[in-house]
XYZ file of C-alpha atoms in Angstrom:
704
model
C -8.894 8.870 -2.365
C -11.591 11.247 -3.515
C -12.016 12.577 0.066
C -8.344 13.419 0.163
C -8.541 15.337 -3.141
C -11.537 17.374 -2.034
C -10.532 18.069 1.559
C -6.820 18.348 1.127
C -6.751 22.064 0.126
C -9.206 23.005 2.867
C -7.366 21.082 5.551
C -4.250 23.057 4.927
C -5.761 26.207 6.437
C -9.006 25.153 8.262
C -8.952 23.768 11.817
C -10.468 20.278 11.554
C -13.729 19.376 13.212
C -14.085 16.181 15.271
C -15.902 14.560 12.375
C -12.848 15.183 10.198
C -10.685 13.327 12.713
C -13.175 10.537 13.182
C -13.307 9.904 9.409
C -10.133 7.928 10.026
C -10.127 7.247 13.758
C -13.614 5.759 13.873
C -12.606 3.036 11.446
C -11.767 -0.227 13.266
C -9.285 -0.973 10.485
C -7.418 2.313 10.834
C -4.194 0.503 11.443
C -4.572 -1.303 8.138
C -5.464 1.708 5.998
C -3.344 2.148 2.911
C -0.857 5.072 2.954
C -2.547 6.760 -0.009
C -5.801 6.906 1.976
C -4.052 8.816 4.765
C -2.274 11.427 2.657
C -4.906 14.113 3.280
C -4.742 13.582 7.067
C -1.280 12.309 7.965
C 2.037 13.710 6.955
C 4.239 10.708 6.111
C 7.999 11.120 6.115
C 9.547 10.123 2.759
C 6.232 8.568 1.789
C 6.895 5.591 4.047
C 4.700 5.066 7.102
C 6.744 4.421 10.224
C 6.157 1.012 11.855
C 3.791 1.004 14.844
C 3.344 -1.435 17.683
C 0.097 -3.366 17.945
C -0.941 -1.609 21.163
C -0.343 1.786 19.557
C -2.571 0.848 16.618
C -5.394 -0.027 19.024
C -5.234 3.439 20.561
C -5.876 5.033 17.154
C -9.401 3.584 17.097
C -11.916 5.985 18.725
C -15.599 5.049 18.225
C -18.030 7.948 18.110
C -20.287 6.468 20.795
C -17.331 6.221 23.214
C -16.339 9.811 22.641
C -19.876 11.142 22.915
C -20.460 9.338 26.227
C -17.252 10.657 27.773
C -16.713 13.854 29.719
C -14.932 15.279 26.663
C -17.908 14.913 24.274
C -18.041 18.680 23.673
C -14.303 19.185 23.383
C -12.474 19.446 20.067
C -9.809 16.870 19.321
C -7.295 19.667 18.837
C -7.966 20.911 22.397
C -6.115 17.876 23.689
C -3.896 17.352 20.603
C -2.808 20.884 19.718
C -0.274 19.727 17.105
C -3.186 18.147 15.162
C -4.895 21.514 14.650
C -3.981 21.437 10.976
C -4.245 18.627 8.477
C -2.365 16.674 7.501
C -0.834 16.272 10.971
C 2.406 14.560 11.810
C 2.372 10.795 11.961
C 3.474 10.797 15.624
C 1.775 13.430 17.777
C 3.034 14.628 21.108
C 1.211 13.225 24.156
C -2.155 14.745 24.788
C -2.119 17.753 27.079
C -4.804 18.660 29.601
C -3.298 21.994 30.603
C -5.218 24.025 28.062
C -8.574 23.402 29.739
C -7.520 22.406 33.252
C -5.065 25.149 34.137
C -6.044 25.253 37.817
C -5.613 21.497 38.176
C -2.273 21.727 36.377
C -1.094 24.248 38.967
C -2.173 21.950 41.809
C -0.189 19.094 40.312
C 2.822 21.361 39.880
C 2.778 22.031 43.657
C 2.063 18.408 44.607
C 4.302 15.552 45.688
C 3.804 14.003 42.254
C 5.933 16.797 40.783
C 8.772 16.322 43.255
C 12.100 16.666 41.358
C 13.944 14.633 44.001
C 11.636 11.666 43.407
C 12.304 11.858 39.668
C 16.047 11.906 40.299
C 15.695 8.698 42.324
C 13.994 6.926 39.454
C 10.425 7.568 40.560
C 8.053 8.175 37.637
C 6.100 11.436 37.594
C 2.527 10.364 36.899
C 0.687 12.030 34.065
C -3.042 12.647 33.734
C -3.673 9.473 31.752
C -1.802 7.332 34.312
C -4.683 7.918 36.707
C -7.596 8.730 34.402
C -6.959 5.993 31.831
C -7.797 6.856 28.175
C -9.109 10.375 27.816
C -11.575 9.270 25.133
C -13.388 7.072 27.657
C -13.144 9.358 30.672
C -16.422 9.602 32.610
C -17.817 12.445 34.642
C -17.111 12.317 38.381
C -20.037 14.404 39.587
C -22.520 11.539 39.470
C -23.272 8.902 42.128
C -20.200 7.111 43.470
C -19.872 3.677 41.862
C -17.959 0.620 43.008
C -16.089 0.508 39.686
C -14.853 4.074 40.115
C -13.696 3.458 43.702
C -11.736 0.362 42.675
C -10.309 2.117 39.626
C -9.047 5.044 41.688
C -7.276 2.747 44.165
C -5.775 0.656 41.379
C -4.527 3.809 39.682
C -2.586 4.825 42.793
C -1.395 1.269 43.349
C 0.448 1.308 40.038
C 3.196 3.390 41.636
C 2.653 2.935 45.379
C 3.176 -0.805 45.635
C 6.711 -0.839 46.988
C 7.881 -0.190 50.537
C 10.192 2.816 50.803
C 12.188 4.451 53.605
C 11.519 1.610 56.005
C 7.745 1.975 55.683
C 5.220 -0.642 54.641
C 3.854 -1.100 51.157
C 1.102 1.590 50.891
C -1.024 -0.327 48.397
C -0.919 -3.553 50.388
C -1.427 -1.870 53.773
C -4.491 -0.046 52.384
C -6.032 -3.294 51.157
C -5.530 -4.776 54.628
C -6.890 -1.838 56.586
C -10.496 -1.169 57.507
C -11.153 1.018 54.452
C -9.580 -1.382 51.970
C -11.442 -4.361 53.381
C -14.718 -2.428 53.227
C -14.103 -1.767 49.538
C -12.518 -4.962 48.235
C -13.991 -7.514 50.651
C -17.398 -6.043 51.451
C -17.974 -4.226 48.147
C -18.913 -0.845 49.671
C -18.394 1.883 47.046
C -18.495 4.658 49.659
C -15.463 3.249 51.515
C -12.653 5.783 51.738
C -10.140 5.534 48.896
C -6.777 7.188 48.355
C -8.194 10.395 46.889
C -10.755 10.746 49.692
C -7.940 11.225 52.197
C -5.019 12.532 50.132
C -6.909 14.530 47.556
C -6.842 14.005 43.809
C -4.450 16.443 42.131
C -2.926 18.463 44.950
C -1.501 15.451 46.767
C 0.884 16.698 49.459
C 2.868 14.931 52.179
C 1.177 15.012 55.616
C 3.978 17.261 56.875
C 2.774 20.005 54.530
C 0.306 22.333 56.323
C -1.910 22.360 53.224
C -2.206 18.564 53.111
C -5.651 17.138 53.965
C -3.810 14.824 56.374
C -1.788 17.501 58.158
C -2.353 17.731 61.885
C -4.512 20.821 61.402
C -6.726 19.372 58.651
C -6.857 15.625 59.338
C -9.897 15.955 61.601
C -11.897 17.702 58.878
C -10.764 15.135 56.306
C -11.772 12.168 58.431
C -14.837 14.014 59.709
C -16.408 14.037 56.266
C -17.263 10.372 56.852
C -16.972 10.158 60.651
C -19.024 13.202 61.562
C -20.264 11.830 64.880
C -16.784 10.917 66.037
C -15.527 14.346 64.989
C -18.138 16.056 67.168
C -17.213 13.907 70.160
C -13.481 14.408 69.564
C -13.828 18.195 69.503
C -15.102 18.076 73.102
C -12.106 16.015 74.286
C -8.820 17.315 75.663
C -7.146 16.610 72.339
C -9.917 18.262 70.339
C -9.928 21.380 72.505
C -6.207 21.825 72.085
C -6.474 21.241 68.360
C -9.318 23.749 68.010
C -7.324 26.351 69.945
C -4.343 25.990 67.624
C -2.434 23.852 70.149
C -2.496 26.722 72.622
C -2.378 25.605 76.236
C -0.069 22.631 75.917
C 2.322 22.875 78.836
C 5.873 22.103 77.581
C 6.783 21.009 81.105
C 3.878 18.586 81.412
C 5.390 15.440 82.905
C 2.861 13.309 81.029
C 4.242 14.328 77.638
C 7.535 13.246 76.106
C 9.978 15.929 74.977
C 9.311 17.547 71.616
C 5.516 17.094 71.578
C 4.137 20.413 70.375
C 0.913 19.486 68.607
C -2.317 18.040 69.888
C -3.180 14.519 68.840
C -5.478 14.129 65.861
C -6.934 11.203 63.897
C -3.725 10.113 62.165
C -1.724 10.412 65.390
C -3.434 7.337 66.815
C -4.859 5.585 63.766
C -1.899 6.084 61.407
C -3.029 6.343 57.787
C -2.736 3.161 55.780
C -2.556 0.937 58.869
C -6.033 1.790 60.144
C -7.545 -1.303 61.746
C -10.966 -2.171 63.074
C -11.439 -1.546 66.769
C -10.842 -5.159 67.644
C -8.371 -6.924 69.911
C -5.261 -6.349 67.802
C -6.016 -2.645 67.461
C -6.654 -2.192 71.178
C -3.282 -3.748 71.931
C -1.563 -1.217 69.670
C -3.342 1.669 71.422
C -0.708 1.571 74.167
C 2.086 2.200 71.676
C 0.174 5.016 70.015
C -0.525 6.801 73.299
C 3.061 6.288 74.452
C 4.382 8.307 71.524
C 3.241 11.415 73.369
C 2.727 10.165 76.918
C 6.083 8.452 77.257
C 6.295 8.421 81.069
C 2.735 7.183 81.475
C 3.398 4.517 78.865
C 6.404 3.255 80.820
C 4.527 3.054 84.099
C 1.611 1.315 82.379
C 3.946 -1.347 80.978
C 5.259 -2.094 84.487
C 1.723 -2.780 85.739
C -0.080 -6.097 85.413
C -2.264 -4.662 82.661
C 0.775 -3.530 80.701
C 2.689 -6.773 81.156
C -0.260 -8.912 80.088
C -0.864 -6.660 77.086
C 2.786 -7.012 76.058
C 2.291 -10.782 76.055
C -0.728 -10.463 73.766
C -3.585 -10.679 76.273
C -6.418 -8.662 74.720
C -8.755 -8.968 77.692
C -6.936 -6.591 80.055
C -7.385 -2.838 80.223
C -5.474 -0.562 77.849
C -5.378 3.245 77.759
C -8.757 3.644 76.077
C -10.395 1.182 78.496
C -10.025 3.694 81.313
C -9.576 7.074 79.622
C -11.873 6.592 76.651
C -10.961 6.934 72.994
C -12.329 10.029 71.267
C -13.861 11.503 74.418
C -10.703 11.687 76.580
C -11.016 14.380 79.222
C -8.618 15.580 81.922
C -8.981 13.987 85.324
C -10.186 17.299 86.749
C -13.197 17.349 84.407
C -16.322 15.961 86.165
C -17.267 14.128 82.962
C -13.909 12.339 82.717
C -13.987 8.579 83.076
C -11.028 8.764 85.476
C -12.460 11.561 87.587
C -12.592 10.351 91.229
C -16.396 10.222 91.279
C -16.481 8.106 88.083
C -13.749 5.586 88.849
C -16.059 2.975 90.339
C -18.106 2.861 87.159
C -14.997 2.749 84.965
C -13.283 -0.013 86.940
C -16.509 -1.990 87.230
C -16.406 -2.707 83.505
C -13.757 -5.338 84.269
C -13.821 -5.822 88.050
C -16.835 -6.926 90.043
C -17.465 -5.581 93.524
C -15.414 -2.404 93.119
C -15.209 -0.409 96.345
C -13.867 2.976 97.356
C -10.489 1.540 98.421
C -10.020 -0.363 95.183
C -10.246 2.777 93.036
C -7.367 4.304 95.018
C -5.072 1.874 93.229
C -2.208 3.860 91.686
C -2.654 3.097 87.997
C 0.568 4.795 86.879
C 2.749 4.401 89.961
C 6.500 4.774 89.451
C 8.244 2.727 92.135
C 11.340 4.945 91.881
C 9.455 8.211 92.466
C 9.812 8.764 96.208
C 7.996 12.088 96.262
C 4.760 11.041 94.556
C 4.584 7.356 95.544
C 6.403 6.935 98.893
C 4.610 3.700 99.862
C 5.585 1.969 96.634
C 9.086 3.446 96.666
C 9.988 2.223 100.165
C 8.461 -1.175 99.469
C 10.655 -1.461 96.373
C 13.703 -0.226 98.303
C 13.260 -2.732 101.154
C 12.657 -5.682 98.841
C 15.563 -4.770 96.567
C 17.861 -4.433 99.594
C 16.695 -7.842 100.823
C 17.299 -9.378 97.399
C 20.800 -7.962 97.010
C 21.699 -8.639 100.644
C 20.764 -12.341 100.562
C 22.492 -12.933 97.250
C 25.569 -10.980 98.367
C 26.002 -13.428 101.261
C 25.010 -16.793 99.868
C 26.288 -16.692 96.286
C 29.894 -16.055 97.408
C 29.314 -18.702 100.104
C 28.347 -21.278 97.470
C 31.275 -20.340 95.226
C 33.794 -20.513 98.077
C 32.435 -23.903 99.144
C 32.821 -25.280 95.632
C 36.372 -23.944 95.356
C 37.324 -25.394 98.757
C 36.009 -28.834 97.826
C 37.867 -28.770 94.518
C 41.072 -28.007 96.438
C 40.365 -30.914 98.798
C 39.782 -33.298 95.912
C 42.984 -32.199 94.213
C 44.895 -32.759 97.436
C 43.365 -36.049 98.486
C 41.776 -37.409 95.320
C 38.136 -37.999 94.546
C 36.585 -40.408 97.041
C 34.099 -42.881 95.685
C 31.124 -43.620 97.895
C 30.674 -47.440 98.147
C 27.412 -48.663 96.645
C 27.885 -52.423 96.809
C 25.938 -54.974 98.859
C 28.192 -54.344 101.850
C 27.116 -50.697 102.079
C 24.352 -49.901 104.552
C 21.749 -47.168 103.954
C 20.263 -44.982 106.633
C 16.866 -43.339 106.344
C 17.075 -39.574 106.328
C 13.637 -38.502 105.036
C 10.287 -40.161 105.482
C 7.862 -40.648 102.562
C 5.831 -37.592 103.606
C 8.964 -35.453 103.358
C 9.871 -36.826 99.947
C 6.332 -36.303 98.655
C 6.340 -32.723 99.940
C 9.687 -32.068 98.282
C 8.407 -33.547 95.004
C 5.391 -31.230 95.107
C 7.693 -28.303 95.865
C 9.789 -29.092 92.786
C 6.713 -29.328 90.549
C 4.919 -26.248 91.885
C 8.000 -24.022 92.171
C 9.269 -24.847 88.694
C 5.779 -24.337 87.292
C 5.384 -21.015 89.074
C 8.682 -19.741 87.696
C 7.940 -20.927 84.148
C 4.525 -19.247 84.174
C 5.537 -16.191 86.220
C 8.827 -15.111 84.638
C 7.257 -14.301 81.227
C 4.979 -11.788 82.967
C 7.855 -10.266 84.936
C 10.025 -9.940 81.831
C 7.200 -9.257 79.391
C 9.319 -6.715 77.517
C 11.748 -9.412 76.281
C 11.442 -11.528 73.155
C 12.024 -14.797 75.021
C 9.160 -14.067 77.415
C 6.770 -13.352 74.545
C 7.840 -16.513 72.718
C 7.508 -18.668 75.846
C 4.095 -17.179 76.569
C 2.941 -17.910 73.018
C 4.139 -21.522 73.205
C 2.280 -22.046 76.478
C -0.998 -20.705 75.101
C -0.773 -16.970 75.779
C -0.906 -14.714 78.813
C -4.409 -15.796 79.840
C -3.447 -19.483 79.931
C -0.234 -18.578 81.749
C -2.327 -16.897 84.428
C -4.549 -19.944 84.844
C -1.538 -22.265 85.074
C 0.177 -19.923 87.526
C -2.832 -19.989 89.829
C -2.996 -23.759 89.496
C 0.604 -24.132 90.656
C -0.133 -21.662 93.468
C -2.967 -23.894 94.639
C -0.531 -26.830 94.615
C 1.777 -24.752 96.812
C -1.015 -24.237 99.327
C -1.739 -27.979 99.188
C 1.776 -29.082 100.159
C 1.960 -26.274 102.735
C -1.229 -27.579 104.313
C 0.144 -31.137 104.249
C 3.290 -30.004 106.017
C 1.414 -28.015 108.664
C -0.850 -30.975 109.396
C 2.182 -33.254 109.682
C 3.934 -30.801 112.039
C 0.832 -30.540 114.207
C 0.483 -34.325 114.321
C 4.178 -34.799 115.119
C 4.219 -32.124 117.800
C 1.137 -33.530 119.567
C 1.724 -37.290 119.121
C 5.361 -38.054 118.284
C 7.488 -35.244 119.649
C 9.714 -36.406 122.556
C 9.066 -34.687 125.828
C 9.882 -32.202 127.152
C 9.046 -30.585 123.823
C 10.995 -27.379 124.441
C 14.183 -29.422 124.815
C 13.472 -31.169 121.507
C 12.991 -27.799 119.825
C 16.405 -26.740 121.087
C 18.028 -30.035 120.095
C 19.855 -31.251 116.931
C 16.704 -32.670 115.266
C 14.881 -29.339 115.287
C 14.743 -26.809 112.439
C 14.895 -23.932 114.930
C 17.910 -21.705 114.249
C 20.244 -21.962 117.249
C 23.457 -20.327 118.407
C 25.337 -23.432 117.253
C 24.243 -22.708 113.679
C 25.876 -19.297 113.805
C 29.042 -20.890 115.171
C 29.022 -23.462 112.374
C 28.530 -20.693 109.816
C 31.585 -18.852 111.113
C 33.601 -22.091 111.262
C 32.618 -22.849 107.651
C 33.862 -19.427 106.535
C 37.176 -20.084 108.294
C 37.389 -23.471 106.531
C 36.754 -21.821 103.169
C 39.698 -19.506 103.848
C 41.993 -22.330 105.144
C 41.900 -20.861 108.661
C 40.362 -23.777 110.517
C 38.863 -27.277 110.283
C 35.519 -28.039 108.711
C 32.662 -27.969 111.266
C 31.125 -31.273 112.351
C 27.484 -31.106 111.281
C 24.593 -32.882 112.961
C 21.226 -33.695 111.362
C 20.597 -30.182 109.996
C 23.161 -27.685 108.728
C 22.614 -23.947 108.884
C 22.126 -23.962 105.085
C 19.288 -26.497 105.309
C 17.616 -24.407 107.976
C 18.022 -21.338 105.763
C 16.364 -23.211 102.878
C 13.539 -24.395 105.128
C 12.715 -21.014 106.639
C 13.289 -19.343 103.271
C 10.644 -21.648 101.788
C 8.213 -20.753 104.572
C 8.972 -17.048 104.131
C 8.439 -17.368 100.383
C 5.105 -19.161 100.746
C 3.836 -16.541 103.186
C 5.112 -13.483 101.293
C 4.697 -14.627 97.692
C 1.529 -16.555 98.453
C 0.052 -13.719 100.504
C 0.730 -11.018 97.927
C -0.408 -13.382 95.200
C -3.751 -13.814 96.934
C -4.107 -10.035 97.211
C -3.475 -9.673 93.482
C -5.760 -12.610 92.704
C -8.702 -11.187 94.695
C -8.086 -7.414 94.724
C -11.651 -6.282 95.341
C -11.986 -8.615 98.343
C -8.812 -7.470 100.064
C -9.425 -3.789 99.380
C -12.615 -3.941 101.420
C -10.335 -3.177 104.373
C -6.950 -2.406 102.763
C -6.104 0.826 100.908
C -5.766 0.613 97.136
C -2.030 1.371 97.088
C -1.499 -1.992 98.803
C -2.139 -3.560 95.396
C 0.823 -1.635 94.006
C 3.020 -2.703 96.909
C 1.830 -6.304 96.581
C 2.871 -6.306 92.936
C 6.354 -5.052 93.843
C 6.783 -7.530 96.709
C 5.439 -10.458 94.683
C 7.758 -9.725 91.769
C 10.997 -9.128 93.699
C 10.419 -11.918 96.225
C 9.765 -14.335 93.357
C 13.067 -13.318 91.781
C 14.788 -13.765 95.149
C 13.298 -17.229 95.609
C 14.254 -18.303 92.097
C 17.773 -16.924 92.530
C 18.278 -18.713 95.842
C 16.926 -22.026 94.546
C 18.517 -22.036 91.081
C 21.823 -20.471 92.084
C 22.519 -21.054 95.783
C 20.565 -24.248 96.511
C 21.477 -25.967 93.231
C 25.147 -25.054 93.628
C 25.282 -26.207 97.256
C 23.242 -29.363 96.723
C 24.007 -30.605 93.229
C 27.010 -28.896 91.639
C 29.632 -29.389 94.355
C 32.225 -32.046 93.457
C 30.846 -34.316 96.207
C 27.319 -34.253 94.770
C 27.585 -33.584 91.032
C 25.390 -33.970 89.010
C 22.439 -34.661 91.369
C 22.161 -35.276 95.100
C 19.791 -38.243 95.367
C 19.190 -38.161 99.133
C 15.897 -36.255 98.975
C 14.736 -38.364 96.036
C 15.546 -41.743 97.614
C 15.049 -40.704 101.233
C 18.258 -42.405 102.361
C 22.037 -41.933 102.316
C 24.889 -44.393 102.595
C 26.580 -44.962 105.942
C 29.924 -43.840 104.484
C 28.377 -40.642 103.203
C 26.835 -39.881 106.602
C 30.143 -40.436 108.381
C 31.817 -37.868 106.115
C 29.120 -35.248 105.829
C 27.373 -35.470 109.216
C 29.805 -37.004 111.670
C 28.087 -35.530 114.727
C 24.737 -37.092 113.762
C 26.305 -40.458 112.915
C 28.150 -40.669 116.235
C 25.013 -39.700 118.128
C 22.918 -42.362 116.365
C 25.573 -45.004 117.056
C 25.854 -43.994 120.702
C 22.098 -44.216 121.247
C 21.602 -47.358 119.134
C 19.164 -45.448 116.965
C 21.127 -46.164 113.814
C 19.967 -49.791 113.659
C 16.358 -48.633 113.618
C 17.070 -46.274 110.715
C 18.561 -48.866 108.356
C 16.623 -49.245 105.089
C 17.028 -50.860 101.718
C 18.285 -48.761 98.873
C 15.671 -47.611 96.341
C 15.611 -49.714 93.171
C 17.827 -48.782 90.215
C 14.877 -47.892 87.967
C 13.585 -45.285 90.389
C 17.070 -43.922 90.995
C 17.573 -43.465 87.244
C 14.188 -41.785 86.830
C 14.884 -39.569 89.808
C 18.267 -38.567 88.431
C 16.781 -37.752 85.015
C 14.000 -35.709 86.612
C 16.488 -33.909 88.813
C 18.692 -33.031 85.841
C 15.701 -31.753 83.851
C 14.557 -29.589 86.763
C 18.122 -28.367 87.212
C 18.516 -27.475 83.516
C 15.139 -25.730 83.438
C 15.983 -23.679 86.505
C 19.421 -22.696 85.233
C 18.007 -21.668 81.838
C 15.285 -19.540 83.445
C 17.584 -17.804 85.911
C 20.119 -17.173 83.132
C 17.411 -15.478 81.041
C 16.336 -13.487 84.093
C 19.902 -12.314 84.799
C 20.436 -11.298 81.173
C 17.119 -9.428 81.186
C 17.906 -7.649 84.455
C 21.308 -6.462 83.224
C 19.864 -5.524 79.840
C 17.184 -3.460 81.555
C 19.736 -1.905 83.915
C 22.438 -0.972 81.422
C 20.608 -1.104 78.092
C 18.213 1.359 76.493
C 15.083 2.184 78.509
C 12.212 -0.274 78.129
């Protein structure tokens, strides 16, 4: 009370010293001081103090030791609280202002993104000084050694506002904590890890699109180079660094390697983003392809059609990506002798992954476009021939299968569905020996396995392929399984060749040439062409159905198609499996052609088996749902009379039919065989349906 009487008259005209302010504000019980004690210092409206919240009362307490240890120890209270420059001051002062002392900083903030009127109109809060710097009374100097507490505090200050995803982008605060800088700070406790203000600045925060922003394309290298000085020096010698240093002069707008609209050289944030910066580990290397493709769109497309690109799309981190061959920060043009992809350096570059690299191997066309006839004629004509073969075969045999099914439906409507007798009175005639049935079983297993493990690689750009690959253990496991099924293919092929050699030398009736031209041979004869034409006439109701013997022209087509597939798919598969071995005498572009042939021939084989063969063998009214002849090895006498009358009459005439009579396979095995056949059928149909959808999507949809 006495202090108020003495100081009251002076306070009316003298600017108060800090000690005058602290007479009240240094008291821990300031919030409980009686109104009469505050009369000399606080102007109370109507003599009644206004109610205050508990948190506001806490802010009134300012210990001397806190103030003296802060950066504002030499400042007057009225410098920050100008409306308290006379006592008594109003009970509620305006927020503290920093502008009086920090005019330059205030101007930076006025130009920054934090002062964006549009953001305020959308409900975004404009941060004030104390939102980032906490209480001004406790503010510490920033020119001392960097501390962990300060680094964390600065990130937390920014996170107060930047913790929500906006405009389709990720949450900045969360993405920072998950990136390499955030993990270094929060997980490893490194105070020198880059924080928000290290990259964006403190007060003059600007969007990266602003030329004055530390993260603009022109300044990002200097910003990142403050910590990554060595990388900056290497980058400046690269093709990207040279263009950046020259002000983007020299970028050819007609460069076929660059997508339209690329006008600026790549810099740090072009490839590493900003908040999504990851360690250079497997996941980051996989994303490198996407980053490079933003500018090098055409090269990105051709990479994704290669084995490396397909495996990468399926999540295989062991295959080469852009930086594996071209480097990362030290990328140089191919014409530069120091470039990793310069002709004289390719052996060393490729040897990082491939053993025994030779001069032919490095002539592999890494970015071959199979539709570019001028630059890649070998690959183009290979693709053209194989595509013509694919479309030609399907154009003949898919309509054939459909017409056959329609004709049989008409026959069944006319004459009713005939039931094949299966009772004790029915006799069964052996059609396939155990070796044939075993070979067919191995074909089913290996072919289905090859398609299941091969289609995801062929259609690696689709979601279903990625999901199937993940369920089967990933692209690397798919490759191992694929090679395993390929080995099984070579096993049954060897079994069949040995059997043919044994039969031809020991069992084949003589003269052998007459047998090869007879009805039991798989050699395609003139009679097969006649039967094909007669079948077409029957489809169109122009003639009777041909009388087939032991083998129809369709069965011979399947047989020779299987041999063709094993030779072509197996041969090209071996070339791709052992590229360095085969390029010891073959040019490197053969690898590109082998990839094209292997892919298209595999699609042709799958299409013929899952569409043509399944429709002819299992889905026709006479056979639906599964033809059991190959599974059981025998067919009923009634069935042979109807389907192969010429063979049945010949066997009867020669008395051979009595020697071919066998017992029917037990019910248990027939049921298991039918279930297995249905499963294989459903798997094949599902895979070929996905392939067809993917092909049409790729043909008529947006570019992949």
